[in-house]
Every structure is written in C-alpha cells, then in structure tokens.
PDB file of C-alpha atoms and ligand atoms in Angstrom:
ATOM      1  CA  UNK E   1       1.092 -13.288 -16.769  1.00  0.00           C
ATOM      2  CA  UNK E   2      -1.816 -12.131 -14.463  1.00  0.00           C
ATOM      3  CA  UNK E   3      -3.263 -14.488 -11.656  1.00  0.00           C
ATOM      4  CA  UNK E   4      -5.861 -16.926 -12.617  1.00  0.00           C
ATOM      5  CA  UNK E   5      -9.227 -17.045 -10.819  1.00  0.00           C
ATOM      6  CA  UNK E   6      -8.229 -20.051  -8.805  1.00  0.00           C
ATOM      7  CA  UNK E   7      -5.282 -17.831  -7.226  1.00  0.00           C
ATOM      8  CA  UNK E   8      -7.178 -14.971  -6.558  1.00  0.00           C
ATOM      9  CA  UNK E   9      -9.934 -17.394  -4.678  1.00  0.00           C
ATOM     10  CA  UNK E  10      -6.649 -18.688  -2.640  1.00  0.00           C
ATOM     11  CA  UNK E  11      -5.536 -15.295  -1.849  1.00  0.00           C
ATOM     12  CA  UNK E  12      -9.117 -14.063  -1.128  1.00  0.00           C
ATOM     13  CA  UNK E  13     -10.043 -17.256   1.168  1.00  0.00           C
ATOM     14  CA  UNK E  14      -6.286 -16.006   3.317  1.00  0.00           C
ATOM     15  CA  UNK E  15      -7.709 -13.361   4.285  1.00  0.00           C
ATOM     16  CA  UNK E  16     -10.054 -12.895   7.738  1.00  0.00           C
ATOM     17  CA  UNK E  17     -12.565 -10.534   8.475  1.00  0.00           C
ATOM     18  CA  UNK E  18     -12.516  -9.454  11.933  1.00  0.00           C
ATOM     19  CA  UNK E  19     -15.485  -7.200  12.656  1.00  0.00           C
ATOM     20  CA  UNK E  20     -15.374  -4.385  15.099  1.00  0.00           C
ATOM     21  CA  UNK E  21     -11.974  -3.920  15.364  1.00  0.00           C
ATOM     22  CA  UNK E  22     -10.167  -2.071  15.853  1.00  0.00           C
ATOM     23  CA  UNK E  23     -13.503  -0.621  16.954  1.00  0.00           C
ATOM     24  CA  UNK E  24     -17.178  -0.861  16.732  1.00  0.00           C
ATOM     25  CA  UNK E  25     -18.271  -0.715  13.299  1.00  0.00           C
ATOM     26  CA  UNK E  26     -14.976  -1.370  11.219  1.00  0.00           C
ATOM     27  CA  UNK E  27     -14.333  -4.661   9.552  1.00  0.00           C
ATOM     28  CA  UNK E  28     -10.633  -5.223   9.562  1.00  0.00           C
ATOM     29  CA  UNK E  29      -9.395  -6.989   6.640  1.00  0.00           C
ATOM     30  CA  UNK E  30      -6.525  -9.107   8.917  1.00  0.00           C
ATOM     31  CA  UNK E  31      -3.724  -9.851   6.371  1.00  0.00           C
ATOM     32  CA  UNK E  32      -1.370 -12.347   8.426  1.00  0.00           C
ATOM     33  CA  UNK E  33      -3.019 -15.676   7.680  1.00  0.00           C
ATOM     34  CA  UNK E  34      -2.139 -14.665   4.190  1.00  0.00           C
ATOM     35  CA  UNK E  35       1.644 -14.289   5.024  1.00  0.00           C
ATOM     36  CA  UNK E  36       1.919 -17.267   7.310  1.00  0.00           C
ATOM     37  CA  UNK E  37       0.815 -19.023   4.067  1.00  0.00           C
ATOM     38  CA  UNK E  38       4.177 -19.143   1.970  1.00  0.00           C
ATOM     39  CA  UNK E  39       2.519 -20.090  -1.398  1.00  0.00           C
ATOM     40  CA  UNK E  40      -0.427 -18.077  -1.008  1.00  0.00           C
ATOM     41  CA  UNK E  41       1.483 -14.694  -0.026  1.00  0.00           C
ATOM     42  CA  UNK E  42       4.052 -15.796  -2.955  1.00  0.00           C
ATOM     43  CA  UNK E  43       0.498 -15.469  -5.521  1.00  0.00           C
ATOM     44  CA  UNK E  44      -0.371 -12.589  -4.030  1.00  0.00           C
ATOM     45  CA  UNK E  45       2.660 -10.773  -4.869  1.00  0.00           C
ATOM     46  CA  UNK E  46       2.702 -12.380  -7.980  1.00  0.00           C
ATOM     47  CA  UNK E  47      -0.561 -10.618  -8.738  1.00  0.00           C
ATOM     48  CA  UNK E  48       0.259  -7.066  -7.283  1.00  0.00           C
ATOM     49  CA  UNK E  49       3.598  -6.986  -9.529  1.00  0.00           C
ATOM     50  CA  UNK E  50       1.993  -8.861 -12.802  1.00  0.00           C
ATOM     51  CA  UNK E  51       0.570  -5.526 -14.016  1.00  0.00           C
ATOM     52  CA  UNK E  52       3.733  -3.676 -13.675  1.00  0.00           C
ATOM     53  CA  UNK E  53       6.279  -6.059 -15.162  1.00  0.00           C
ATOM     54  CA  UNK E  54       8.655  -4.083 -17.338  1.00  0.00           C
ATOM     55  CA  UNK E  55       6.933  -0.861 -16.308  1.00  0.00           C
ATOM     56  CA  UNK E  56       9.080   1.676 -16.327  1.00  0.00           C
ATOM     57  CA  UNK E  57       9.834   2.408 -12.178  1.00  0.00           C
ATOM     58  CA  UNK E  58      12.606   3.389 -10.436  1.00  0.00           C
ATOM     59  CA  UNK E  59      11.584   3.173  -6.615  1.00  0.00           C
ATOM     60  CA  UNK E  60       8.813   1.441  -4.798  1.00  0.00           C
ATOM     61  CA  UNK E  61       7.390   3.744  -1.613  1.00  0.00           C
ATOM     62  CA  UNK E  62       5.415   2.583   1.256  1.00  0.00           C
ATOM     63  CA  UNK E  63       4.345   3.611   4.442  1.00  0.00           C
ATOM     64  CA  UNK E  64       4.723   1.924   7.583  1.00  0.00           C
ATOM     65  CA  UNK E  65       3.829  -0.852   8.932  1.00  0.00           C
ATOM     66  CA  UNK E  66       1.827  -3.655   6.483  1.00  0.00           C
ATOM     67  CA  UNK E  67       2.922  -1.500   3.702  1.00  0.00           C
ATOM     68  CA  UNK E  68       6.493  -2.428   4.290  1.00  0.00           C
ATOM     69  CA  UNK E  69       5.635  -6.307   3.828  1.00  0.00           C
ATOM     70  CA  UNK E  70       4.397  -6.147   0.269  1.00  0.00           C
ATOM     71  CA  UNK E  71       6.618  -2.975  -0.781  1.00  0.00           C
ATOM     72  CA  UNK E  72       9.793  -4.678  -0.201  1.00  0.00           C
ATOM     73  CA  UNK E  73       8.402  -7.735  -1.748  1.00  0.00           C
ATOM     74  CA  UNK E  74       7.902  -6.348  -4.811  1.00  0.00           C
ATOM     75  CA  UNK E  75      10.766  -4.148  -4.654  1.00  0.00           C
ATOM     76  CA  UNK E  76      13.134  -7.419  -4.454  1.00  0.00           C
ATOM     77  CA  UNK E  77       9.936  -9.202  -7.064  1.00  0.00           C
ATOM     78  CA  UNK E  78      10.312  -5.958  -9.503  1.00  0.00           C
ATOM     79  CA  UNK E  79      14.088  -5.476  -9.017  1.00  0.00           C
ATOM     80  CA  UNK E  80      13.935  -1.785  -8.162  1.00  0.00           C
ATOM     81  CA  UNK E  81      15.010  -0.035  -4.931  1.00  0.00           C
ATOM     82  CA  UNK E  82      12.591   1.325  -2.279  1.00  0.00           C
ATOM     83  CA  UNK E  83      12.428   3.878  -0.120  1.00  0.00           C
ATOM     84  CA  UNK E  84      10.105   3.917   3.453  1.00  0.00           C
ATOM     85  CA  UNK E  85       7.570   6.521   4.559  1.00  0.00           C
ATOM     86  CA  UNK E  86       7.540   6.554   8.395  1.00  0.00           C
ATOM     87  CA  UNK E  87       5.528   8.134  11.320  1.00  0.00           C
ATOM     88  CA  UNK E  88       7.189  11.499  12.590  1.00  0.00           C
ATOM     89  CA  UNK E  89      10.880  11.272  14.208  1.00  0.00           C
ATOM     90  CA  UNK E  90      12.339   7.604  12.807  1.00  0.00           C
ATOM     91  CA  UNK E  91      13.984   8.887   9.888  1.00  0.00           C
ATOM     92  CA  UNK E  92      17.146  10.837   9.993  1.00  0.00           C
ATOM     93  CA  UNK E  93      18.805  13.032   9.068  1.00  0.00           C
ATOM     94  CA  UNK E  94      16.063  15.074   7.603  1.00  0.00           C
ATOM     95  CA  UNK E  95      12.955  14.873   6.138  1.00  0.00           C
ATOM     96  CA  UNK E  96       9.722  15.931   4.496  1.00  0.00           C
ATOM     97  CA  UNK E  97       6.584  15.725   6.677  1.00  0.00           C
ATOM     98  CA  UNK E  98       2.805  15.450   5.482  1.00  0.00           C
ATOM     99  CA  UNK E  99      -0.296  15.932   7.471  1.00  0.00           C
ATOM    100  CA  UNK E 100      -3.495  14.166   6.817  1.00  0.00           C
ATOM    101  CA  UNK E 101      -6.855  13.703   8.355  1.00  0.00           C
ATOM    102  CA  UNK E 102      -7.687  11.179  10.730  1.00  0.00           C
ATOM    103  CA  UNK E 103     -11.346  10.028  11.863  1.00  0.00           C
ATOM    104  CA  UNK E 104     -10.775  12.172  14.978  1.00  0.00           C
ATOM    105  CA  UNK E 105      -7.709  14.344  14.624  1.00  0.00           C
ATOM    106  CA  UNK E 106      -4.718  14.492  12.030  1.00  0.00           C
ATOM    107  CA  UNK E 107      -1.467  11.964  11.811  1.00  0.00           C
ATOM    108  CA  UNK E 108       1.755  12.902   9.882  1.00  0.00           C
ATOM    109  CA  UNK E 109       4.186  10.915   7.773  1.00  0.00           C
ATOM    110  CA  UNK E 110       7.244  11.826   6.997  1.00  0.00           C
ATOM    111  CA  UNK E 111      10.116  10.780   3.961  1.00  0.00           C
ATOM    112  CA  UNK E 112      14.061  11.462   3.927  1.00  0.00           C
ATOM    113  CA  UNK E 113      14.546  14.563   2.099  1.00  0.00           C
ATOM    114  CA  UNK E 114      17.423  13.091   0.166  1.00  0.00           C
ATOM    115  CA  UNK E 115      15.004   9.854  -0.877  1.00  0.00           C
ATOM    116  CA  UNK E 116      13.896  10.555  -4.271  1.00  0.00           C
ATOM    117  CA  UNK E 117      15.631  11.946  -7.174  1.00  0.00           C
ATOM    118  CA  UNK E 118      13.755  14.122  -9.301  1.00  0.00           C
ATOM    119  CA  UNK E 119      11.761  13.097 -11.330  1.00  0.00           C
ATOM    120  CA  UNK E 120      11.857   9.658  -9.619  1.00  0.00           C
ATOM    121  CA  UNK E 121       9.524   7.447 -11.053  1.00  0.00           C
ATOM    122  CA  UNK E 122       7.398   5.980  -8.188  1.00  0.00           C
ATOM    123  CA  UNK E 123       5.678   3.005  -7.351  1.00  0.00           C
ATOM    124  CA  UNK E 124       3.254   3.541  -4.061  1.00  0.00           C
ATOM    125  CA  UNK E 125       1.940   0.408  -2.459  1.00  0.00           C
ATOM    126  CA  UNK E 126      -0.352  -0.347   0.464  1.00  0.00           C
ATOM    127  CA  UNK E 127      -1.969  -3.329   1.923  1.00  0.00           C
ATOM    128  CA  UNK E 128      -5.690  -1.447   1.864  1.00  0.00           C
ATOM    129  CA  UNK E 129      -7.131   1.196   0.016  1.00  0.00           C
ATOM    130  CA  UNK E 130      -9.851   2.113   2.827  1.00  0.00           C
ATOM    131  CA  UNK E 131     -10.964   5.791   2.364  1.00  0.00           C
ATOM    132  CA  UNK E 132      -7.899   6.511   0.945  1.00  0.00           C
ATOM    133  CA  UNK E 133      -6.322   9.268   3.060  1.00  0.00           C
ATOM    134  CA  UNK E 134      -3.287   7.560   4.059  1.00  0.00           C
ATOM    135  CA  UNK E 135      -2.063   7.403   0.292  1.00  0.00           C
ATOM    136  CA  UNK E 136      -3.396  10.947  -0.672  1.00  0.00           C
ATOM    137  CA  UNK E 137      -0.831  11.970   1.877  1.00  0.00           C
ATOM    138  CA  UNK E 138       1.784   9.152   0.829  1.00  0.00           C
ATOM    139  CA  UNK E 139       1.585  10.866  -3.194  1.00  0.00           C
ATOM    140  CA  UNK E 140       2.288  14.323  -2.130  1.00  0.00           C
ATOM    141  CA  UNK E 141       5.259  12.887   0.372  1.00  0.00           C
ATOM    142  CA  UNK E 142       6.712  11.737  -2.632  1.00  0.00           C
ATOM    143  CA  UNK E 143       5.580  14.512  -4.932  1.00  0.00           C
ATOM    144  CA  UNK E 144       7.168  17.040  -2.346  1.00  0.00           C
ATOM    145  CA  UNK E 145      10.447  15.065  -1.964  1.00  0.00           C
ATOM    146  CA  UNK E 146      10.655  15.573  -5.847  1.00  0.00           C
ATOM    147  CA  UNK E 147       9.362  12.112  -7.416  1.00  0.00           C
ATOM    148  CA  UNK E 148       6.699  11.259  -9.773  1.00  0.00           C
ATOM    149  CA  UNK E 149       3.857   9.166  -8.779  1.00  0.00           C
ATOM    150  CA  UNK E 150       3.444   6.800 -11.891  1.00  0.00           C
ATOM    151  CA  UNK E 151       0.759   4.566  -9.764  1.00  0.00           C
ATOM    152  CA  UNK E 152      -1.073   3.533  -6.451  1.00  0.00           C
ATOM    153  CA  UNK E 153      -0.869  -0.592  -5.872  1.00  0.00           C
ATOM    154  CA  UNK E 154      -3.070  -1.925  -3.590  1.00  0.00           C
ATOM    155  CA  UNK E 155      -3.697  -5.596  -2.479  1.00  0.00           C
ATOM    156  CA  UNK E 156      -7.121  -4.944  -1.178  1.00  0.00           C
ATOM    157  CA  UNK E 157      -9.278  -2.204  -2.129  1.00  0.00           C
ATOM    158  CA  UNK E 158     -12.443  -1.440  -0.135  1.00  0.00           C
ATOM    159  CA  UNK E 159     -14.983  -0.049  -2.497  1.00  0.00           C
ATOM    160  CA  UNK E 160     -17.649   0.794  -0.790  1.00  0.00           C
ATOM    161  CA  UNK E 161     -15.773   3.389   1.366  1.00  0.00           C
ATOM    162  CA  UNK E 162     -14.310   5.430  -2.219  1.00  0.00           C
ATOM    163  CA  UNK E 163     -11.068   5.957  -1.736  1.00  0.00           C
ATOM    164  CA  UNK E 164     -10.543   6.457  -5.531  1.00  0.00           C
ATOM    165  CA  UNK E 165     -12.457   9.639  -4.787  1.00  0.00           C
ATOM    166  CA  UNK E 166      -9.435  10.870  -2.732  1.00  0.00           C
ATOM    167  CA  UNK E 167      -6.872   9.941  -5.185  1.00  0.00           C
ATOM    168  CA  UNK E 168      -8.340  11.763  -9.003  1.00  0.00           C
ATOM    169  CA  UNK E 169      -6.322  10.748 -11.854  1.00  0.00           C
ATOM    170  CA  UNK E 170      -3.971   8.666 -10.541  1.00  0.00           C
ATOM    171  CA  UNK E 171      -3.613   5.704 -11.934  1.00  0.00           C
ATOM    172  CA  UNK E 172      -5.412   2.949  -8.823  1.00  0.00           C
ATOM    173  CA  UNK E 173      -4.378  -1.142  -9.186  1.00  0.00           C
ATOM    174  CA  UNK E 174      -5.646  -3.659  -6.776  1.00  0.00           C
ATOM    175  CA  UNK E 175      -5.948  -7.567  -6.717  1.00  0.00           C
ATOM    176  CA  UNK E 176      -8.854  -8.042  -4.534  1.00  0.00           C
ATOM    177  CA  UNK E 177     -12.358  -5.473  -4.378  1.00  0.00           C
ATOM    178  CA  UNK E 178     -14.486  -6.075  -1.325  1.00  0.00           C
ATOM    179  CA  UNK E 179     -17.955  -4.068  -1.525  1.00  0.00           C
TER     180      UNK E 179
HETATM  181  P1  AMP P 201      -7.158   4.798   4.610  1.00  0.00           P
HETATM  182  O1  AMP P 201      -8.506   5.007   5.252  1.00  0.00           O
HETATM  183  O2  AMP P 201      -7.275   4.426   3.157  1.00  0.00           O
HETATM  184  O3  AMP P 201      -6.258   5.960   4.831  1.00  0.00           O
HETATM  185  O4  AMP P 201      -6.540   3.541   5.348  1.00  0.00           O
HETATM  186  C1  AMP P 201      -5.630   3.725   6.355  1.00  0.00           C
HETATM  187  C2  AMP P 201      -4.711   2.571   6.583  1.00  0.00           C
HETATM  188  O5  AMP P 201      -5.339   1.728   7.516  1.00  0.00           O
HETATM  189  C3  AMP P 201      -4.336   1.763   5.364  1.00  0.00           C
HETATM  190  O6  AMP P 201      -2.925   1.824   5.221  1.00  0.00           O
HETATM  191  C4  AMP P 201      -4.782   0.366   5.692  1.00  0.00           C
HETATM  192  O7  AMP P 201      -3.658  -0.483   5.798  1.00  0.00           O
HETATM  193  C5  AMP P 201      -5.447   0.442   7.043  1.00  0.00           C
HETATM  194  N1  AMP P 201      -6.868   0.099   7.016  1.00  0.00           N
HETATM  195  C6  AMP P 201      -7.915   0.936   6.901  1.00  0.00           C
HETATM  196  N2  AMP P 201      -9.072   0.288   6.955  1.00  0.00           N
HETATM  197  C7  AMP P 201      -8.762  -1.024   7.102  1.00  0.00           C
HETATM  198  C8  AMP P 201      -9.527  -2.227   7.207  1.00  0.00           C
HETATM  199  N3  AMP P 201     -10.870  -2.238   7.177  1.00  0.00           N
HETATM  200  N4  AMP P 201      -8.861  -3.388   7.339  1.00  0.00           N
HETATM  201  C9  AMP P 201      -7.511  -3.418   7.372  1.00  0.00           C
HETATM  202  N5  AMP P 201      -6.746  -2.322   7.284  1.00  0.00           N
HETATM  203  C10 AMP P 201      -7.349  -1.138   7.146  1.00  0.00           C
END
C-alpha cells in the first residue's frame, strides 16, 4: 500500500531547507533530520519502495554519497542486491567511467565492469532529482556496464529546475515535488 497524506506531511515536515548553500542562490533540501528520525525515515522508504513492490528488479544502483542511504534501504526493503556507482578511482578492479556536466566543469562516475549482468534489470535511486544530470549519467553507467534501466526513484524531486527533461522516456518516481 502507498503512503497516506499524513505520512507524506511527516516526511515532508523532516526535511530542512537551507538556503544558499552550498552557495548563493541554491536551496539545499538537507535530508538528515529525516534519518535521525527512525519512524519517519522508516515511511519514507516505505513510500519510495510501495510503487515497486513485486516489480520485477534484479539490482538497485546508486551513486555516492546520500544515494547510498536510501539504495541500500530499499535494496534490503525490496530484497534485491545492489550495486554502487562511485567517484573515479574507489572501485577496483575495473570499471566503466561516465562523464557529465557540472555547473562549472565536468565530474565522472564510475561502475565495476563486472557489476551488472546483461540484461540486468535496474532500479536507480537518488535522494534529489535537481536538474537531473547526475542520473542521466548514472542510466548510461548502467546501460554501458550492460543492464537495463527499468526506472529512476527519487525521494525528492525538484520541479521547477526539469530534470525530467534530461531523463526522456524513462520511467521518473518520486515521493515528494517541491516547485
Ligand atoms: P542533479 O542536478 O540532478 O544532477 O543533482 C545532483 C546531485 O546533487 C543529486 O544527487 C542531489 O543529491 C544533489 N542535489 C542537487 N541539488 C540539490 C538540492 N537543492 N538539495 C539537496 N541536494 C541536491
């Protein structure tokens, strides 16, 4: 069963706004008075796995760092394995690497080449869907390392900056929309 209003207004009122950080102009969605509240952080991965309950997944993938925290929650919540996407040069032996636009600049992430079978079903899951290049370059990590994205879970998705934009056809979840 999906979340009821009353635990979405929990999990909303867990989260802080902090504005201009990390820098003039952003307002940082700060997720850790969420997790230092057992029951709430429970409901909210409640409510990120409810719509894929006996979907059929093989693997969860997230990126480093707040991705981690939900993906292996719902890993251990869905009962499927998971498999990390890191910044450059913390995953051995080898590895697929992906470069993405930054603000200023470009960033990499990288997956073990030996992480995905294929044709690996995969579940991607972030804290934030901001303007969505981090998991543009997550999908084609996972689509290079052989898997199939089957969807993009978010807890928090920030609408007003279009992220869905970046990601066409794929299929976009997320518990909480901020305009
Ligand atoms: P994106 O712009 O979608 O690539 O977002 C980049 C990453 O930064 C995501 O993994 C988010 O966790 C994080 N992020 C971006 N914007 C925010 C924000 N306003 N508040 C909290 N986290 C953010």
């Amino acid at each position: 069963m999906g979340p009821g209003e009353t635990d979405l207004e929990l999990i909303r009122s867990r989260i802080r706004e902090v504005p201009d950080f990390p820098k003039k102009g952003i307002a940082f969605k700060d997720i850790t008075p969420l997790l230092q509240d057992g029951h709430a952080f429970r409901k909210a991965v409640d409510a990120m796995a409810a719509p894929f309950e006996g979907r059929d997944l093989e693997t969860i993938c997230s990126a480093e760092a707040r991705g981690f925290i939900f993906g292996a929650a719902l890993s251990y919540r869905l009962g499927i394995g998971f498999a990390p996407v890191r910044k450059p040069g913390k995953l051995p032996p080898q590895t697929h690497t992906v470069s993405y636009s930054l603000e200023y600049g470009t960033d990499s992430l990288e997956i073990r080449q030996d992480a995905l079978a294929k044709g690996e079903k995969v579940l991607l899951v972030d804290d934030v869907l901001a303007t969505g290049g981090t998991m543009e370059a997550c999908c084609r990590l996972v689509e290079t390392a052989g898997g199939v994205v089957v969807a993009c879970l978010f807890l928090i998705e920030l609408a007003a900056l279009g992220g869905r934009e970046k990601l066409p056809g794929r299929e976009i979840v997320s518990v909480l929309t901020y305009d």
